[in-house]
Amino acid sequence: MSNLGYFSYEGFGERAKQNAHYSQAVRIGDTIEISGQGGWDRLTDAIPSSMPAQIAQAFDNVQHTLVNAGSKGWEDVYAMRVYVVGGLTDETQTELVKATKKHFGANHRPISTGVVVEGLASGMLFEVEVKAYVGEK
C-alpha cells in the first residue's frame, strides 16, 4: 500500500487540523482526495450568506487545497460530489454550471454527483468534495 500523505493549508486548514482533528487532503499514490470544501474564507473563516458567493469560494478553496497537496488543480479532477442545502434551485444550478465551466474548461467533464441535504455546518449552504489523479496521463 502507498504511503498516506496528509495536507492542511494555512488558516482554516490548520485550525481544522488542530481543533477538529482532520486534514484537508490525503494523497495515496497518484490520487488526491480532499475533504469537503465550503465557501469559507481560508484566513478568517467568514462564510458569505449567498449561495453564489459560497459556490465561488468553495471552488476556489478546492483549487487551493489540490495545489497544496501537489496537484495542478481542477484539471486533475476526475470526480466531484456537491452537497446543497435547500434543493437545486435554478439559481444554484446556474451558479454550479458557471463555476464548473470556469474551473474545468469546455472539454473536461469529470463524473459528478449532487446531493440535496437538510443542513451542513453552521452558515454553510454548499460543500464540494473532489478526487484528482496526479499520475501520468
C-alpha positions as protocol buffer text, in pm:
chain_id: "A"
residue {
  index: 1
  type: MET
  ca { x: 0 y: 0 z: 0 }
}
residue {
  index: 2
  type: SER
  ca { x: 122 y: 350 z: -78 }
}
residue {
  index: 3
  type: ASN
  ca { x: 216 y: 587 z: 198 }
}
residue {
  index: 4
  type: LEU
  ca { x: -52 y: 831 z: 303 }
}
residue {
  index: 5
  type: GLY
  ca { x: 40 y: 1197 z: 283 }
}
residue {
  index: 6
  type: TYR
  ca { x: -193 y: 1436 z: 464 }
}
residue {
  index: 7
  type: PHE
  ca { x: -217 y: 1807 z: 384 }
}
residue {
  index: 8
  type: SER
  ca { x: -372 y: 2111 z: 553 }
}
residue {
  index: 9
  type: TYR
  ca { x: -342 y: 2464 z: 423 }
}
residue {
  index: 10
  type: GLU
  ca { x: -270 y: 2776 z: 627 }
}
residue {
  index: 11
  type: GLY
  ca { x: -560 y: 2932 z: 816 }
}
residue {
  index: 12
  type: PHE
  ca { x: -880 y: 2727 z: 816 }
}
residue {
  index: 13
  type: GLY
  ca { x: -696 y: 2406 z: 726 }
}
residue {
  index: 14
  type: GLU
  ca { x: -452 y: 2430 z: 1015 }
}
residue {
  index: 15
  type: ARG
  ca { x: -732 y: 2523 z: 1257 }
}
residue {
  index: 16
  type: ALA
  ca { x: -938 y: 2223 z: 1143 }
}
residue {
  index: 17
  type: LYS
  ca { x: -633 y: 2000 z: 1188 }
}
residue {
  index: 18
  type: GLN
  ca { x: -573 y: 2124 z: 1543 }
}
residue {
  index: 19
  type: ASN
  ca { x: -931 y: 2170 z: 1666 }
}
residue {
  index: 20
  type: ALA
  ca { x: -1131 y: 1906 z: 1479 }
}
residue {
  index: 21
  type: HIS
  ca { x: -855 y: 1651 z: 1413 }
}
residue {
  index: 22
  type: TYR
  ca { x: -888 y: 1622 z: 1033 }
}
residue {
  index: 23
  type: SER
  ca { x: -687 y: 1716 z: 725 }
}
residue {
  index: 24
  type: GLN
  ca { x: -795 y: 1896 z: 409 }
}
residue {
  index: 25
  type: ALA
  ca { x: -645 y: 1640 z: 170 }
}
residue {
  index: 26
  type: VAL
  ca { x: -485 y: 1298 z: 153 }
}
residue {
  index: 27
  type: ARG
  ca { x: -259 y: 1170 z: -121 }
}
residue {
  index: 28
  type: ILE
  ca { x: -248 y: 797 z: -184 }
}
residue {
  index: 29
  type: GLY
  ca { x: -6 y: 722 z: -464 }
}
residue {
  index: 30
  type: ASP
  ca { x: -124 y: 915 z: -769 }
}
residue {
  index: 31
  type: THR
  ca { x: -465 y: 1002 z: -623 }
}
residue {
  index: 32
  type: ILE
  ca { x: -562 y: 1300 z: -408 }
}
residue {
  index: 33
  type: GLU
  ca { x: -892 y: 1314 z: -220 }
}
residue {
  index: 34
  type: ILE
  ca { x: -1000 y: 1626 z: -39 }
}
residue {
  index: 35
  type: SER
  ca { x: -1235 y: 1681 z: 250 }
}
residue {
  index: 36
  type: GLY
  ca { x: -1546 y: 1884 z: 179 }
}
residue {
  index: 37
  type: GLN
  ca { x: -1467 y: 2245 z: 97 }
}
residue {
  index: 38
  type: GLY
  ca { x: -1722 y: 2509 z: 183 }
}
residue {
  index: 39
  type: GLY
  ca { x: -1745 y: 2875 z: 99 }
}
residue {
  index: 40
  type: TRP
  ca { x: -1533 y: 2993 z: 392 }
}
residue {
  index: 41
  type: ASP
  ca { x: -1258 y: 3249 z: 371 }
}
residue {
  index: 42
  type: ARG
  ca { x: -943 y: 3045 z: 434 }
}
residue {
  index: 43
  type: LEU
  ca { x: -787 y: 3303 z: 665 }
}
residue {
  index: 44
  type: THR
  ca { x: -1085 y: 3444 z: 857 }
}
residue {
  index: 45
  type: ASP
  ca { x: -1334 y: 3153 z: 838 }
}
residue {
  index: 46
  type: ALA
  ca { x: -1605 y: 3402 z: 735 }
}
residue {
  index: 47
  type: ILE
  ca { x: -1880 y: 3245 z: 523 }
}
residue {
  index: 48
  type: PRO
  ca { x: -2080 y: 3463 z: 282 }
}
residue {
  index: 49
  type: SER
  ca { x: -2457 y: 3443 z: 314 }
}
residue {
  index: 50
  type: SER
  ca { x: -2541 y: 3394 z: -55 }
}
residue {
  index: 51
  type: MET
  ca { x: -2532 y: 3065 z: -241 }
}
residue {
  index: 52
  type: PRO
  ca { x: -2347 y: 3211 z: -545 }
}
residue {
  index: 53
  type: ALA
  ca { x: -2071 y: 3353 z: -325 }
}
residue {
  index: 54
  type: GLN
  ca { x: -2036 y: 3026 z: -134 }
}
residue {
  index: 55
  type: ILE
  ca { x: -2012 y: 2823 z: -454 }
}
residue {
  index: 56
  type: ALA
  ca { x: -1745 y: 3053 z: -599 }
}
residue {
  index: 57
  type: GLN
  ca { x: -1538 y: 3048 z: -279 }
}
residue {
  index: 58
  type: ALA
  ca { x: -1576 y: 2671 z: -234 }
}
residue {
  index: 59
  type: PHE
  ca { x: -1446 y: 2610 z: -586 }
}
residue {
  index: 60
  type: ASP
  ca { x: -1152 y: 2843 z: -512 }
}
residue {
  index: 61
  type: ASN
  ca { x: -1087 y: 2650 z: -190 }
}
residue {
  index: 62
  type: VAL
  ca { x: -1080 y: 2325 z: -387 }
}
residue {
  index: 63
  type: GLN
  ca { x: -817 y: 2466 z: -622 }
}
residue {
  index: 64
  type: HIS
  ca { x: -608 y: 2585 z: -327 }
}
residue {
  index: 65
  type: THR
  ca { x: -640 y: 2250 z: -148 }
}
residue {
  index: 66
  type: LEU
  ca { x: -542 y: 2050 z: -455 }
}
residue {
  index: 67
  type: VAL
  ca { x: -236 y: 2263 z: -529 }
}
residue {
  index: 68
  type: ASN
  ca { x: -133 y: 2244 z: -163 }
}
residue {
  index: 69
  type: ALA
  ca { x: -142 y: 1863 z: -194 }
}
residue {
  index: 70
  type: GLY
  ca { x: 68 y: 1854 z: -513 }
}
residue {
  index: 71
  type: SER
  ca { x: -191 y: 1871 z: -789 }
}
residue {
  index: 72
  type: LYS
  ca { x: -218 y: 2116 z: -1078 }
}
residue {
  index: 73
  type: GLY
  ca { x: -571 y: 2181 z: -956 }
}
residue {
  index: 74
  type: TRP
  ca { x: -908 y: 2133 z: -1121 }
}
residue {
  index: 75
  type: GLU
  ca { x: -755 y: 1995 z: -1441 }
}
residue {
  index: 76
  type: ASP
  ca { x: -660 y: 1679 z: -1246 }
}
residue {
  index: 77
  type: VAL
  ca { x: -1011 y: 1623 z: -1105 }
}
residue {
  index: 78
  type: TYR
  ca { x: -1194 y: 1312 z: -1223 }
}
residue {
  index: 79
  type: ALA
  ca { x: -1482 y: 1302 z: -969 }
}
residue {
  index: 80
  type: MET
  ca { x: -1686 y: 1567 z: -788 }
}
residue {
  index: 81
  type: ARG
  ca { x: -1963 y: 1545 z: -528 }
}
residue {
  index: 82
  type: VAL
  ca { x: -2158 y: 1853 z: -419 }
}
residue {
  index: 83
  type: TYR
  ca { x: -2388 y: 1897 z: -121 }
}
residue {
  index: 84
  type: VAL
  ca { x: -2655 y: 2165 z: -146 }
}
residue {
  index: 85
  type: VAL
  ca { x: -2887 y: 2291 z: 128 }
}
residue {
  index: 86
  type: GLY
  ca { x: -3242 y: 2372 z: 21 }
}
residue {
  index: 87
  type: GLY
  ca { x: -3256 y: 2197 z: -312 }
}
residue {
  index: 88
  type: LEU
  ca { x: -3120 y: 2253 z: -660 }
}
residue {
  index: 89
  type: THR
  ca { x: -3291 y: 2579 z: -749 }
}
residue {
  index: 90
  type: ASP
  ca { x: -3246 y: 2743 z: -1089 }
}
residue {
  index: 91
  type: GLU
  ca { x: -3004 y: 2992 z: -929 }
}
residue {
  index: 92
  type: THR
  ca { x: -2798 y: 2715 z: -771 }
}
residue {
  index: 93
  type: GLN
  ca { x: -2783 y: 2513 z: -1092 }
}
residue {
  index: 94
  type: THR
  ca { x: -2680 y: 2823 z: -1289 }
}
residue {
  index: 95
  type: GLU
  ca { x: -2401 y: 2901 z: -1042 }
}
residue {
  index: 96
  type: LEU
  ca { x: -2281 y: 2540 z: -1040 }
}
residue {
  index: 97
  type: VAL
  ca { x: -2265 y: 2528 z: -1419 }
}
residue {
  index: 98
  type: LYS
  ca { x: -2084 y: 2862 z: -1428 }
}
residue {
  index: 99
  type: ALA
  ca { x: -1826 y: 2751 z: -1168 }
}
residue {
  index: 100
  type: THR
  ca { x: -1783 y: 2411 z: -1332 }
}
residue {
  index: 101
  type: LYS
  ca { x: -1719 y: 2560 z: -1676 }
}
residue {
  index: 102
  type: LYS
  ca { x: -1479 y: 2817 z: -1531 }
}
residue {
  index: 103
  type: HIS
  ca { x: -1268 y: 2559 z: -1349 }
}
residue {
  index: 104
  type: PHE
  ca { x: -1298 y: 2256 z: -1579 }
}
residue {
  index: 105
  type: GLY
  ca { x: -1295 y: 2424 z: -1918 }
}
residue {
  index: 106
  type: ALA
  ca { x: -1503 y: 2323 z: -2217 }
}
residue {
  index: 107
  type: ASN
  ca { x: -1376 y: 1969 z: -2270 }
}
residue {
  index: 108
  type: HIS
  ca { x: -1306 y: 1835 z: -1920 }
}
residue {
  index: 109
  type: ARG
  ca { x: -1614 y: 1659 z: -1781 }
}
residue {
  index: 110
  type: PRO
  ca { x: -1546 y: 1457 z: -1464 }
}
residue {
  index: 111
  type: ILE
  ca { x: -1810 y: 1236 z: -1310 }
}
residue {
  index: 112
  type: SER
  ca { x: -2032 y: 1429 z: -1071 }
}
residue {
  index: 113
  type: THR
  ca { x: -2298 y: 1370 z: -807 }
}
residue {
  index: 114
  type: GLY
  ca { x: -2525 y: 1628 z: -646 }
}
residue {
  index: 115
  type: VAL
  ca { x: -2681 y: 1564 z: -307 }
}
residue {
  index: 116
  type: VAL
  ca { x: -2954 y: 1779 z: -152 }
}
residue {
  index: 117
  type: VAL
  ca { x: -2921 y: 1793 z: 227 }
}
residue {
  index: 118
  type: GLU
  ca { x: -3118 y: 1946 z: 513 }
}
residue {
  index: 119
  type: GLY
  ca { x: -2815 y: 2119 z: 656 }
}
residue {
  index: 120
  type: LEU
  ca { x: -2438 y: 2149 z: 671 }
}
residue {
  index: 121
  type: ALA
  ca { x: -2207 y: 2311 z: 926 }
}
residue {
  index: 122
  type: SER
  ca { x: -2323 y: 2645 z: 1065 }
}
residue {
  index: 123
  type: GLY
  ca { x: -2381 y: 2903 z: 793 }
}
residue {
  index: 124
  type: MET
  ca { x: -2293 y: 2670 z: 506 }
}
residue {
  index: 125
  type: LEU
  ca { x: -2526 y: 2623 z: 209 }
}
residue {
  index: 126
  type: PHE
  ca { x: -2282 y: 2441 z: -19 }
}
residue {
  index: 127
  type: GLU
  ca { x: -1994 y: 2195 z: 8 }
}
residue {
  index: 128
  type: VAL
  ca { x: -1785 y: 2016 z: -256 }
}
residue {
  index: 129
  type: GLU
  ca { x: -1553 y: 1713 z: -246 }
}
residue {
  index: 130
  type: VAL
  ca { x: -1328 y: 1604 z: -531 }
}
residue {
  index: 131
  type: LYS
  ca { x: -1088 y: 1328 z: -628 }
}
residue {
  index: 132
  type: ALA
  ca { x: -791 y: 1402 z: -852 }
}
residue {
  index: 133
  type: TYR
  ca { x: -543 y: 1187 z: -1041 }
}
residue {
  index: 134
  type: VAL
  ca { x: -190 y: 1328 z: -1050 }
}
residue {
  index: 135
  type: GLY
  ca { x: -6 y: 1046 z: -1226 }
}
residue {
  index: 136
  type: GLU
  ca { x: 93 y: 1028 z: -1590 }
}
residue {
  index: 137
  type: LYS
  ca { x: -187 y: 1099 z: -1833 }
}
